[in-house]
Amino acid sequence: MDFVKKFTGDHQGQNNQGHASGDNNGGIMGKLNGALGGGATGEKKEDGLDKAVDFFQEHVLKAGPQNNESAFEQAKDEQISDAIRGQYKKFTGKDFPIADK
């Protein structure tokens, strides 16, 4: 089992509640996650609405820290923010005030 943890970059043996292996610099999974837009580098590319979705998930839904999400989690958050933008435009006829990155 230690071999698998070392191979995937899970050096601490911690489970991040569905998130990828914690950091982008260790193991194949961390590098793959970083290449797909996950981790801390992906968090820097989020717009204000994506950050608001993260804030809601962390503080209201108590989904845990949202500062180092996997690429899958970030894609899910982007779909949520796109749905919010779409519904806002549908009901108001105007684009959402925060531009999408």
Short mmCIF file of C-alpha atoms in Angstrom, two decimals, residues 30-90:
data_model
loop_
_atom_site.label_atom_id
_atom_site.label_comp_id
_atom_site.label_asym_id
_atom_site.label_seq_id
_atom_site.Cartn_x
_atom_site.Cartn_y
_atom_site.Cartn_z
CA GLY A 30 -0.91 15.36 -8.70
CA LYS A 31 0.82 16.20 -11.97
CA LEU A 32 -2.15 14.97 -13.99
CA ASN A 33 -4.53 17.01 -11.83
CA GLY A 34 -2.37 20.11 -12.36
CA ALA A 35 -2.21 19.54 -16.11
CA LEU A 36 -6.01 19.31 -16.26
CA GLY A 37 -6.44 22.63 -14.46
CA GLY A 38 -6.87 21.46 -10.89
CA GLY A 39 -5.05 22.39 -7.71
CA ALA A 40 -3.77 25.77 -6.62
CA THR A 41 -2.90 26.89 -10.16
CA GLY A 42 -6.46 26.28 -11.28
CA GLU A 43 -7.80 28.19 -8.30
CA LYS A 44 -5.88 31.28 -9.46
CA LYS A 45 -7.74 31.19 -12.79
CA GLU A 46 -11.22 31.29 -11.24
CA ASP A 47 -13.45 34.32 -11.72
CA GLY A 48 -15.44 36.00 -8.96
CA LEU A 49 -18.55 33.86 -9.42
CA ASP A 50 -16.52 30.64 -9.23
CA LYS A 51 -15.00 31.90 -5.98
CA ALA A 52 -18.49 32.70 -4.69
CA VAL A 53 -19.58 29.12 -5.51
CA ASP A 54 -16.52 27.84 -3.59
CA PHE A 55 -17.37 30.12 -0.65
CA PHE A 56 -20.95 28.84 -0.58
CA GLN A 57 -19.81 25.21 -0.70
CA GLU A 58 -17.24 25.72 2.05
CA HIS A 59 -19.19 27.87 4.51
CA VAL A 60 -22.86 27.07 3.90
CA LEU A 61 -22.74 23.45 2.74
CA LYS A 62 -19.71 22.67 4.95
CA ALA A 63 -18.07 20.78 2.05
CA GLY A 64 -14.56 21.40 3.39
CA PRO A 65 -11.76 23.62 2.11
CA GLN A 66 -12.15 24.70 -1.50
CA ASN A 67 -8.64 26.13 -1.97
CA ASN A 68 -7.05 23.11 -3.68
CA GLU A 69 -9.77 21.38 -5.68
CA SER A 70 -9.29 18.65 -8.23
CA ALA A 71 -9.82 19.38 -11.90
CA PHE A 72 -13.16 17.55 -11.71
CA GLU A 73 -14.35 19.71 -8.80
CA GLN A 74 -13.32 22.89 -10.62
CA ALA A 75 -15.15 21.77 -13.77
CA LYS A 76 -18.24 21.10 -11.67
CA ASP A 77 -18.00 24.57 -10.10
CA GLU A 78 -17.64 26.10 -13.57
CA GLN A 79 -20.82 24.34 -14.71
CA ILE A 80 -22.65 25.69 -11.64
CA SER A 81 -21.46 29.24 -12.35
CA ASP A 82 -22.39 28.89 -16.05
CA ALA A 83 -25.89 27.78 -15.03
CA ILE A 84 -26.19 30.81 -12.73
CA ARG A 85 -25.07 33.08 -15.57
CA GLY A 86 -27.55 31.48 -17.96
CA GLN A 87 -30.49 31.80 -15.58
CA TYR A 88 -29.55 35.39 -14.74
CA LYS A 89 -29.53 36.30 -18.44
CA LYS A 90 -32.79 34.42 -19.02
#
